[in-house]
PDB file of C-alpha atoms and ligand atoms in Angstrom:
ATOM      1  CA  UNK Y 494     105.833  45.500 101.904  1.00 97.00           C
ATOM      2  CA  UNK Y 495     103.931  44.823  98.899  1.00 98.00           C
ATOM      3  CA  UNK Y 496     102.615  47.761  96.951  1.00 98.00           C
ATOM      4  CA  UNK Y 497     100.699  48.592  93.936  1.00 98.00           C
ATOM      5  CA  UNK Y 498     101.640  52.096  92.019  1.00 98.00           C
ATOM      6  CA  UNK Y 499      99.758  54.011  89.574  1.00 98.00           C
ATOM      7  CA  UNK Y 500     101.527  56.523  88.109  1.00 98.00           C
ATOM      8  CA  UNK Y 501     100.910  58.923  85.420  1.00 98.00           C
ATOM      9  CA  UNK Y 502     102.497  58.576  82.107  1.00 98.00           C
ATOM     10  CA  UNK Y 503     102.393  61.218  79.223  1.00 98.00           C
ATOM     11  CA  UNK Y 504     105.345  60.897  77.028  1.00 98.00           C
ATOM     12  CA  UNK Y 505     105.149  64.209  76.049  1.00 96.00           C
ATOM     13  CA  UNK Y 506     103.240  68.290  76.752  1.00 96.00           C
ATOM     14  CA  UNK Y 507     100.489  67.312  74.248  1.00 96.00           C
ATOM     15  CA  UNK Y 508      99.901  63.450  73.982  1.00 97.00           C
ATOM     16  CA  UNK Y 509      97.040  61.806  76.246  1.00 97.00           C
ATOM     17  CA  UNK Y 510      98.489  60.891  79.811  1.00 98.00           C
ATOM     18  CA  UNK Y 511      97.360  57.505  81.711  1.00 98.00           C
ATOM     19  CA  UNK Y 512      97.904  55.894  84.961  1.00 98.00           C
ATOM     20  CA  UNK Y 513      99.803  52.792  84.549  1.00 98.00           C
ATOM     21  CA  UNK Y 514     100.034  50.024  87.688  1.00 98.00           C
ATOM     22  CA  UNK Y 515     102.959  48.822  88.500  1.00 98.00           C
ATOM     23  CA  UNK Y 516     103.480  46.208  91.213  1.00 97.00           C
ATOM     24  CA  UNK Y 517     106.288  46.915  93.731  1.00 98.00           C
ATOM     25  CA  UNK Y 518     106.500  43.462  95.593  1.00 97.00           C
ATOM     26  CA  UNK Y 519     109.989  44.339  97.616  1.00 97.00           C
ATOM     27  CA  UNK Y 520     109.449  47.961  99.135  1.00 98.00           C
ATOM     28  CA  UNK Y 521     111.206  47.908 102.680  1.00 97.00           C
ATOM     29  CA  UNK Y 522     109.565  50.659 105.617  1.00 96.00           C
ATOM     30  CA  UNK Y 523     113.629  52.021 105.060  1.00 96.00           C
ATOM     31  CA  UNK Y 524     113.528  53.095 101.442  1.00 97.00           C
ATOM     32  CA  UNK Y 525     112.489  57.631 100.851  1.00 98.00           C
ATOM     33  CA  UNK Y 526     109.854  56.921  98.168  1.00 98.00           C
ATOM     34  CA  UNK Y 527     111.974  58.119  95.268  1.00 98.00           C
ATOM     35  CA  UNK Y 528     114.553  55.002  95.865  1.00 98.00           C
ATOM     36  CA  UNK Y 529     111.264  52.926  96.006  1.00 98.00           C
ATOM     37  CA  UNK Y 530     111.253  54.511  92.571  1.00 98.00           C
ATOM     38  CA  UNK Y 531     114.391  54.266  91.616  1.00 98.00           C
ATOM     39  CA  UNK Y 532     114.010  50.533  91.954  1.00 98.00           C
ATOM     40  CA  UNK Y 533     110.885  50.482  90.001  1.00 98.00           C
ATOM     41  CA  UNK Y 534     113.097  52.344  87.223  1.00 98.00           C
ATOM     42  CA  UNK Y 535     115.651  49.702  87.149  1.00 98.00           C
ATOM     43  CA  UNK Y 536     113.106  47.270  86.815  1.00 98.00           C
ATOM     44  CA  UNK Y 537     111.441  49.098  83.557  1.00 98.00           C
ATOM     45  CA  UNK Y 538     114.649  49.649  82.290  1.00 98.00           C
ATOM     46  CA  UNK Y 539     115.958  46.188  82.521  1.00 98.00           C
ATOM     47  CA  UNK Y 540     112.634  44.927  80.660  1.00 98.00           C
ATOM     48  CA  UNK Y 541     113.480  47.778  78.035  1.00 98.00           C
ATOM     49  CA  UNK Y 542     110.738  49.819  78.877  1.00 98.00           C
ATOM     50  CA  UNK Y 543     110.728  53.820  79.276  1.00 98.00           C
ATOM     51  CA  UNK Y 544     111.337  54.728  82.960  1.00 98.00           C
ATOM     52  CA  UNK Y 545     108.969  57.022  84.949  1.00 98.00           C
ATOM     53  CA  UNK Y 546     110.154  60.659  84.787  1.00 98.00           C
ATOM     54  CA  UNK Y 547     110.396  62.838  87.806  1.00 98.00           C
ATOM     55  CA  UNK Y 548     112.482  65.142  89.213  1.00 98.00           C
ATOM     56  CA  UNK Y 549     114.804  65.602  91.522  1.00 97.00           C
ATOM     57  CA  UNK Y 550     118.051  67.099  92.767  1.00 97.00           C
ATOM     58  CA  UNK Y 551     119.427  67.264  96.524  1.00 98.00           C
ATOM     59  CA  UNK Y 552     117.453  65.012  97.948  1.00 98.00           C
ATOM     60  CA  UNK Y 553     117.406  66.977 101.289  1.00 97.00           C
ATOM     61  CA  UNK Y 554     114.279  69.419 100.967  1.00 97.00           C
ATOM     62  CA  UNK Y 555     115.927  71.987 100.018  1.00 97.00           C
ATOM     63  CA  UNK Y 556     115.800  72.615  95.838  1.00 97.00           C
ATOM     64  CA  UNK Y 557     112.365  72.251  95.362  1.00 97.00           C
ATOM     65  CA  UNK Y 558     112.647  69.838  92.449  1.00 98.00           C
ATOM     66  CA  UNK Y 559     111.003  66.886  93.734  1.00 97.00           C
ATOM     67  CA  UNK Y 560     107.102  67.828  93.257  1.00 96.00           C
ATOM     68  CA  UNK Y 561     104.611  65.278  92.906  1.00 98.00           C
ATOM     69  CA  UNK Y 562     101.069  64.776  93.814  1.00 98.00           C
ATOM     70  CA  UNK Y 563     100.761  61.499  96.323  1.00 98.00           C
ATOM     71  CA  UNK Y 564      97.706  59.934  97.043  1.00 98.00           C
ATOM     72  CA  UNK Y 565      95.957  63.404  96.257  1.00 97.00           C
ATOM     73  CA  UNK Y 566      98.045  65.618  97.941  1.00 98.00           C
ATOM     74  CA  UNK Y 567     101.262  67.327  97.075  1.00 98.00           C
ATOM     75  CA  UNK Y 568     104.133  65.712  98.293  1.00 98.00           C
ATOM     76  CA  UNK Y 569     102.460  63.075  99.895  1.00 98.00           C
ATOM     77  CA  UNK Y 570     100.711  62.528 103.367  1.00 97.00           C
ATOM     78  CA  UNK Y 571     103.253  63.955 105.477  1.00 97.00           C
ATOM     79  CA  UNK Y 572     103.041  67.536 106.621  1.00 96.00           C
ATOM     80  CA  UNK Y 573     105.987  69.695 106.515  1.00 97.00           C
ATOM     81  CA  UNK Y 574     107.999  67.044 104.057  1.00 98.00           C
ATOM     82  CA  UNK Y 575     109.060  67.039 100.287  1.00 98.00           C
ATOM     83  CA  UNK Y 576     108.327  63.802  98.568  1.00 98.00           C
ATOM     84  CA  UNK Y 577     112.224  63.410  98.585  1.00 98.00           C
ATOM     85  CA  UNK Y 578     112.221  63.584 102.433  1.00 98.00           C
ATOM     86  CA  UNK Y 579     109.235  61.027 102.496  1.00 98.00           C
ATOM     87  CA  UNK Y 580     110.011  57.375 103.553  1.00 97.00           C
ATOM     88  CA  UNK Y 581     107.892  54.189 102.980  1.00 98.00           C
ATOM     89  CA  UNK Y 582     108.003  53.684 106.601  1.00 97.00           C
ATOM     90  CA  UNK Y 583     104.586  56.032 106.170  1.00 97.00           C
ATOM     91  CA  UNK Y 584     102.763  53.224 103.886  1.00 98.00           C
ATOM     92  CA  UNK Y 585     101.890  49.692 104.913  1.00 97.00           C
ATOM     93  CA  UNK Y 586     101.842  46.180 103.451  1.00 98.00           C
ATOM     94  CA  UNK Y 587      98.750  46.145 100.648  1.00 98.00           C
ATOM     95  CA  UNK Y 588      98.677  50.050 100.111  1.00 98.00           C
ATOM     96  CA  UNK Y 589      97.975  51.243  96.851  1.00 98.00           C
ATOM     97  CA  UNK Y 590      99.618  54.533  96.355  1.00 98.00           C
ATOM     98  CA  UNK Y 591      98.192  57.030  93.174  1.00 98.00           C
ATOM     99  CA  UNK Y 592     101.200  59.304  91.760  1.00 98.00           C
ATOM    100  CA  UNK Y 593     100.463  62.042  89.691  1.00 98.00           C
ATOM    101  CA  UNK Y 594     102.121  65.669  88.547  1.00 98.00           C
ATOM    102  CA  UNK Y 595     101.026  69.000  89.934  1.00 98.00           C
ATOM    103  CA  UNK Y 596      98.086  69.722  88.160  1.00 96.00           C
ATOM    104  CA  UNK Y 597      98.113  73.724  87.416  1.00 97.00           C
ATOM    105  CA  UNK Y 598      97.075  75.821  84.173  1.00 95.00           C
ATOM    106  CA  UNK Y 599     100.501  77.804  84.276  1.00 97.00           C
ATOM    107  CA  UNK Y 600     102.394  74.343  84.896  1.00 98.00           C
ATOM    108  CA  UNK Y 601     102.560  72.058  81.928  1.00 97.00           C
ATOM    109  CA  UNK Y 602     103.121  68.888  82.067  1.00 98.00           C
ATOM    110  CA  UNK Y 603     106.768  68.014  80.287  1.00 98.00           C
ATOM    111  CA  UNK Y 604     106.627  64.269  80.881  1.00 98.00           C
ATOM    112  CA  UNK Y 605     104.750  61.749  82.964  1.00 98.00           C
ATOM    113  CA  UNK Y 606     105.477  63.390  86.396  1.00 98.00           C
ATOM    114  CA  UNK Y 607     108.099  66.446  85.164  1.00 98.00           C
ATOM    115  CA  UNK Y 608     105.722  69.688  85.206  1.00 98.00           C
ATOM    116  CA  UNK Y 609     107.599  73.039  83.662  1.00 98.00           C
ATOM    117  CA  UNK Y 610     107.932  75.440  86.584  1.00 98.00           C
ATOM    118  CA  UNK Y 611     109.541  77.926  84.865  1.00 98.00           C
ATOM    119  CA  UNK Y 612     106.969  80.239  85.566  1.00 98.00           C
ATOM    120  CA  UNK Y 613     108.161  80.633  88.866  1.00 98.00           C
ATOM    121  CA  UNK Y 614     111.429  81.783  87.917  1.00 98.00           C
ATOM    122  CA  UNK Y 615     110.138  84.380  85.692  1.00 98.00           C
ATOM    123  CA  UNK Y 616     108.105  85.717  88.667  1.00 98.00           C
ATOM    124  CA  UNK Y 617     111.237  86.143  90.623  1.00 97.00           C
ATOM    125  CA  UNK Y 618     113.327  87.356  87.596  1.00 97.00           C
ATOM    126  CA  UNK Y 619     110.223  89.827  87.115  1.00 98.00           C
ATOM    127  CA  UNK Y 620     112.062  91.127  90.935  1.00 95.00           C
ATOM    128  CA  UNK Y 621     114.915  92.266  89.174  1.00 90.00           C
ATOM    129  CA  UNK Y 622     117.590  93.378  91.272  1.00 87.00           C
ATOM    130  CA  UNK Y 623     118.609  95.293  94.423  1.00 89.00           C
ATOM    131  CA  UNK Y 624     120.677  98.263  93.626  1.00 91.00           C
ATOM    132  CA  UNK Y 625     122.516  98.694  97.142  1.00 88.00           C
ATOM    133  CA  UNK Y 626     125.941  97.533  97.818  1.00 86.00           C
ATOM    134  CA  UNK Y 627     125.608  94.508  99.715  1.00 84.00           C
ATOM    135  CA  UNK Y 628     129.495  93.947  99.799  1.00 84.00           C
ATOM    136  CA  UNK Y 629     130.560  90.231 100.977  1.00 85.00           C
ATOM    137  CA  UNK Y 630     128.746  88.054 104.019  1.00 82.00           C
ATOM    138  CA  UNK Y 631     131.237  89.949 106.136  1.00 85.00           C
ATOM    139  CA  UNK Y 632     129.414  92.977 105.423  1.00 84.00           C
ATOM    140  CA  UNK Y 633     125.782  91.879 105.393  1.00 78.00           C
ATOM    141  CA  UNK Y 634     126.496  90.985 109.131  1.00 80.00           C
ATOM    142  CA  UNK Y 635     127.972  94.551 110.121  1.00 85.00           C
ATOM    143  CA  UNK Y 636     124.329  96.018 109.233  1.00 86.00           C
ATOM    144  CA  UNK Y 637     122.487  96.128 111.709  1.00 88.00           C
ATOM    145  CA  UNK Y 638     118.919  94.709 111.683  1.00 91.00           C
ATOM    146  CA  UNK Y 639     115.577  94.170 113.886  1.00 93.00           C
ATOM    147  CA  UNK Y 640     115.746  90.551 115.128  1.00 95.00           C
ATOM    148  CA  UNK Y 641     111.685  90.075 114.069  1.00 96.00           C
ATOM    149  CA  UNK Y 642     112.466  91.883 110.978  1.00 95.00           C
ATOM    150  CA  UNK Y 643     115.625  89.223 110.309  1.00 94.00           C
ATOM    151  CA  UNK Y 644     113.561  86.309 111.902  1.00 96.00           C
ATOM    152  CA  UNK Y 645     110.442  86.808 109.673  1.00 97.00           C
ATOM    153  CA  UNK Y 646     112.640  87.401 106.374  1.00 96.00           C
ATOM    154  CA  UNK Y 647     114.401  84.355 107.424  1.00 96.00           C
ATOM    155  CA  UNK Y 648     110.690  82.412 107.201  1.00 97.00           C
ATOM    156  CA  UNK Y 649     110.077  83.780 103.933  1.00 98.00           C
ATOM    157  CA  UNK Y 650     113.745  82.766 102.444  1.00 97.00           C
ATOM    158  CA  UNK Y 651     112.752  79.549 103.404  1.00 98.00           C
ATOM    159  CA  UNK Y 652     110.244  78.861 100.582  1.00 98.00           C
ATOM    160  CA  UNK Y 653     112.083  76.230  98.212  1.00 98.00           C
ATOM    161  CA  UNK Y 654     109.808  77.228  94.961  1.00 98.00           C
ATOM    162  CA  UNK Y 655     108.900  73.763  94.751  1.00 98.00           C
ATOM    163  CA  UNK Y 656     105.059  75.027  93.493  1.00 98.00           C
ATOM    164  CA  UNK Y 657     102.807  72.810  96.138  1.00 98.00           C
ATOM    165  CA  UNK Y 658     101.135  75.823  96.570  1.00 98.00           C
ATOM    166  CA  UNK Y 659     100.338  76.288  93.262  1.00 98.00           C
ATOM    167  CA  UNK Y 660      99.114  72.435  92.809  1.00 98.00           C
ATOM    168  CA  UNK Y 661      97.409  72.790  96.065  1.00 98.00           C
ATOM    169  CA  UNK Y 662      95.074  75.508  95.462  1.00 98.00           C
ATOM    170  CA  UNK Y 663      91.920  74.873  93.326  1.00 97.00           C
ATOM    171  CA  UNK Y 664      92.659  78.445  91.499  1.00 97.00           C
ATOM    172  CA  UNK Y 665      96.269  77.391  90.564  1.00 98.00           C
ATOM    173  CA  UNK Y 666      97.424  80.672  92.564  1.00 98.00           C
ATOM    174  CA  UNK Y 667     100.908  81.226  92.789  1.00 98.00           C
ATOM    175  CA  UNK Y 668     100.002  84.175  95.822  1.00 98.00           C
ATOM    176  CA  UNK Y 669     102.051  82.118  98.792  1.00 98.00           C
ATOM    177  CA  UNK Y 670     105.077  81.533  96.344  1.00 98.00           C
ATOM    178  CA  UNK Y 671     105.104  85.215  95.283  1.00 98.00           C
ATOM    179  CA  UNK Y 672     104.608  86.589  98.864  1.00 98.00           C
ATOM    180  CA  UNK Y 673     107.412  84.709 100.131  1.00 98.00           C
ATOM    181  CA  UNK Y 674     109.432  85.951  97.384  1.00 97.00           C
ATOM    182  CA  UNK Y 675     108.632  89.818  97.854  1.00 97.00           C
ATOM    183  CA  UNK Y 676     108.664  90.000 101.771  1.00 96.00           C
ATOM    184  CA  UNK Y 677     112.233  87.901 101.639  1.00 94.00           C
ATOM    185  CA  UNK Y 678     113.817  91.651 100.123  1.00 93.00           C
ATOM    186  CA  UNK Y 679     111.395  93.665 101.611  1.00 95.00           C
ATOM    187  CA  UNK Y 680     111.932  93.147 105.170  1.00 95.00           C
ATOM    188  CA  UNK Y 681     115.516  93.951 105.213  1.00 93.00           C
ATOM    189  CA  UNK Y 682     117.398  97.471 104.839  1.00 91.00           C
ATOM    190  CA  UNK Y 683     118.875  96.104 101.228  1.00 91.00           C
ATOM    191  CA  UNK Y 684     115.551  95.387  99.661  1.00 94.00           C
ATOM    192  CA  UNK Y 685     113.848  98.938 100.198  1.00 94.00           C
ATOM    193  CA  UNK Y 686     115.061 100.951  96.876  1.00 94.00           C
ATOM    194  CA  UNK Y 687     112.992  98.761  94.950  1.00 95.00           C
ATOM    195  CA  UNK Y 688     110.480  97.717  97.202  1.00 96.00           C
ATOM    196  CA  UNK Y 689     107.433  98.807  95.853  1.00 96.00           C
ATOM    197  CA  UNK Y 690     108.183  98.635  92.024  1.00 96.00           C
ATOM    198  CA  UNK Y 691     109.101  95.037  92.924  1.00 97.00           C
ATOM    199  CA  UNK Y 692     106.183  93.640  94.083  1.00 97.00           C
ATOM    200  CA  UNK Y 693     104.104  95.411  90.857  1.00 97.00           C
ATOM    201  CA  UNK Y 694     106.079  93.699  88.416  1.00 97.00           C
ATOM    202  CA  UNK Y 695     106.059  90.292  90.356  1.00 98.00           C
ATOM    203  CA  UNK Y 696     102.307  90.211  90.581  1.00 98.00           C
ATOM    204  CA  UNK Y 697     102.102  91.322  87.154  1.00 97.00           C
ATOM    205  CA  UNK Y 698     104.590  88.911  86.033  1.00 98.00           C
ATOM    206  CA  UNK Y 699     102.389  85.875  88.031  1.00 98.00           C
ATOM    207  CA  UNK Y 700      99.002  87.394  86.223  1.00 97.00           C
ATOM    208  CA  UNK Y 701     100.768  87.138  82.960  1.00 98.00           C
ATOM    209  CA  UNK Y 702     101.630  83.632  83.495  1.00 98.00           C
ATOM    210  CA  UNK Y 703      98.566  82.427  83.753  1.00 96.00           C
ATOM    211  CA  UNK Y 704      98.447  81.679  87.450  1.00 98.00           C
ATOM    212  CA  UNK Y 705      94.859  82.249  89.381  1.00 96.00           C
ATOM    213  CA  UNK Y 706      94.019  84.614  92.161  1.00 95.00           C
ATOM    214  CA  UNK Y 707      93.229  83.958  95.904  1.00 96.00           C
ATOM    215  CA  UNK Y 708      90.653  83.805  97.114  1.00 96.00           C
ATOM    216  CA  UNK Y 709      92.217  82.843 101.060  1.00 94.00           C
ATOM    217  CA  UNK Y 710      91.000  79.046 100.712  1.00 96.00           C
ATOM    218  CA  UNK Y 711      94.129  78.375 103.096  1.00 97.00           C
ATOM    219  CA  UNK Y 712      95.177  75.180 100.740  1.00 97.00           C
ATOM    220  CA  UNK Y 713      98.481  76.321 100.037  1.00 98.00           C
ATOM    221  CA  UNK Y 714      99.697  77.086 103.229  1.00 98.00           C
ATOM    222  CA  UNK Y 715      99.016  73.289 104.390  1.00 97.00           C
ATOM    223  CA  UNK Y 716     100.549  71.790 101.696  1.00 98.00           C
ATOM    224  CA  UNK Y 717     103.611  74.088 101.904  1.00 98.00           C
ATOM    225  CA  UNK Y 718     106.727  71.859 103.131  1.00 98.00           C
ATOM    226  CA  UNK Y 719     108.486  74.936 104.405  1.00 98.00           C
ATOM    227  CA  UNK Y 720     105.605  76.124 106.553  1.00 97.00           C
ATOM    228  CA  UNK Y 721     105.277  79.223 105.022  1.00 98.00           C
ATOM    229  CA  UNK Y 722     102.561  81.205 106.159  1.00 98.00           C
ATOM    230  CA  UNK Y 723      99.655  82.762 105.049  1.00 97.00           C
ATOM    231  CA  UNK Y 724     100.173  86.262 106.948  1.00 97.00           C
ATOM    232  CA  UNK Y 725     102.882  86.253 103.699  1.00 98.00           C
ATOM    233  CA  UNK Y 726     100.064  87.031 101.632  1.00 98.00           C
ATOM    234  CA  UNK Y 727      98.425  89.320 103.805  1.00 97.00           C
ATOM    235  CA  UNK Y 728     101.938  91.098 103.216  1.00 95.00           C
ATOM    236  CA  UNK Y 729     102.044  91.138 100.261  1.00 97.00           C
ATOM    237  CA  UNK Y 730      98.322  92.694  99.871  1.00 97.00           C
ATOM    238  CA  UNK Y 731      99.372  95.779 102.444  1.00 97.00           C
ATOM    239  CA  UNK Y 732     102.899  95.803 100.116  1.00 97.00           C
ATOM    240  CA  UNK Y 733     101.053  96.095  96.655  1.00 97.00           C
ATOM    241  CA  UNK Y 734      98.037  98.444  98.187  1.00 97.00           C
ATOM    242  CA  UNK Y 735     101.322 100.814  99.440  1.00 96.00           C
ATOM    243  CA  UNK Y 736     102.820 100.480  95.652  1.00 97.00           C
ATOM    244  CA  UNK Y 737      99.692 101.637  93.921  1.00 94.00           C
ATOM    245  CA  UNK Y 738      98.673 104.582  96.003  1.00 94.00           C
ATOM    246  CA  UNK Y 739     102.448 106.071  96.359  1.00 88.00           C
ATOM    247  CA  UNK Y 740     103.827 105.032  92.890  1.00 76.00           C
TER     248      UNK Y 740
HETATM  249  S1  LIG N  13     105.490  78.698  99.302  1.00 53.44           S
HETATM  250 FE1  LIG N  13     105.870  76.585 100.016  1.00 53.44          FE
HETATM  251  S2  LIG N  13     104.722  75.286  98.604  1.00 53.44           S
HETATM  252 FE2  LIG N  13     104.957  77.296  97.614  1.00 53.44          FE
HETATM  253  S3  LIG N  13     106.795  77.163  96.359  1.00 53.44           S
HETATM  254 FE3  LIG N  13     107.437  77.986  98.368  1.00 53.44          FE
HETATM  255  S4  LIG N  13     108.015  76.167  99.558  1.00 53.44           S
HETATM  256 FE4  LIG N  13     106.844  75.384  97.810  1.00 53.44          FE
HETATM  257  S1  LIG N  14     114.882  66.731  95.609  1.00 53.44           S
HETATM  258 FE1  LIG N  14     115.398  68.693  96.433  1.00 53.44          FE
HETATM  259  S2  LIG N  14     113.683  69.180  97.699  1.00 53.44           S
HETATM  260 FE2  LIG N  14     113.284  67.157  97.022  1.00 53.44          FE
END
């Protein structure tokens, strides 16, 4: 397949970003698209010129590192898939494919498609920790717990903090990332102690990083690869609602 790239470079958090066009003559329907660009790389680099910066880590849609905006949507046309999981087999001969960071207030850009999500890991920092002895796995399994209870923390652990949502939304809310962080504790027996002075200093902690509010336009939730769902949120409300009247 032939295919024609525009990606956006910015060498740096303040300097002017660009698309550039790069032609990709040799794509094959078998390549994820980050080998597609990992043999546009090799090609920049053997004609001495900077390589396109993105991220990247397992390669398996599971660390979150990948994010990039495809064609206008994060992580690319497919639902339910990190760009690392994404193959070429879902372009065709001719496309032209537009490449671009998340594009959030509280999510700088670093370099061409490298944002800094560190925000997110101050929100869940912001958590602090669970003061009941948890022992070893061996342990964790001799408490008993509700199946729908375990089931629906399981759907929340699931989240990959890979910030989709975040690019997703047009108020740069970090809500669905946060809810699936605070209902992950607070549906099991471990997480309680803390519960409710938990989820005030997470939302805090995502106000004070400059992150917008929802307002339930449902964007995040479709562009989640993890499926996580929006009743999160709704969680999260009823969680933070309990907080402020009882604390
Ligand atoms: S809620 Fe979904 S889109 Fe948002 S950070 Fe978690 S996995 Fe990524
Ligand atoms: S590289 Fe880890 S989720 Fe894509």
């Amino acid at each position: 397949m032939r295919i024609t790239l525009n990606v956006w470079r910015q060498t740096g958090p303040d300097a002017h970003g660009r698309f550039e066009r790069y032609d990709m003559p040799d794509a094959t329907e078998h390549m994820s698209f980050l080998e597609m660009l990992d043999v546009v790389n090799n090609r920049l680099i053997e004609a001495g010129k900077e390589p396109i910066a993105f991220e990247h880590d397992c390669r398996e849609g599971i660390c979150g590192a990948c994010g990039m905006v495809i064609n206008g949507r994060p992580h690319g046309p497919k639902q339910r898939v990190t760009a690392c999981q994404l193959h070429m087999r879902s372009f065709h001969d001719g496309d032209e494919i537009w490449i671009e960071p998340w594009r959030a207030a509280a999510f700088p850009v670093i370099r061409d498609l490298v944002v800094d999500r560190s925000p997110l890991d101050r929100i869940i920092q912001a958590g602090g920790y669970i003061s009941a002895p948890t022992g070893g796995a061996v342990d964790a399994n001799a408490m008993p717990i509700r199946k729908a209870d375990a089931d629906l923390a399981f759907d929340a652990a699931t989240c990959i903090g890979c910030g989709a949502c975040v690019a997703a939304c047009p108020n740069g809310s970090a809500m669905l990332f946060t809810a699936a962080k605070v209902a992950h504790l607070a549906l099991m027996p471990q997480g309680q102690p803390e519960r409710y002075d938990r989820v005030i200093s997470m939302v805090e902690r995502m106000d004070e990083e400059g992150f917008g509010s929802c307002t339930n336009h449902g964007a995040c939730e479709s562009a989640c690869p993890k499926g996580i769902s929006l009743d999160f949120i709704a969680w999260l409300n009823r969680d933070l609602l309990k907080a402020a009247l009882t604390r």
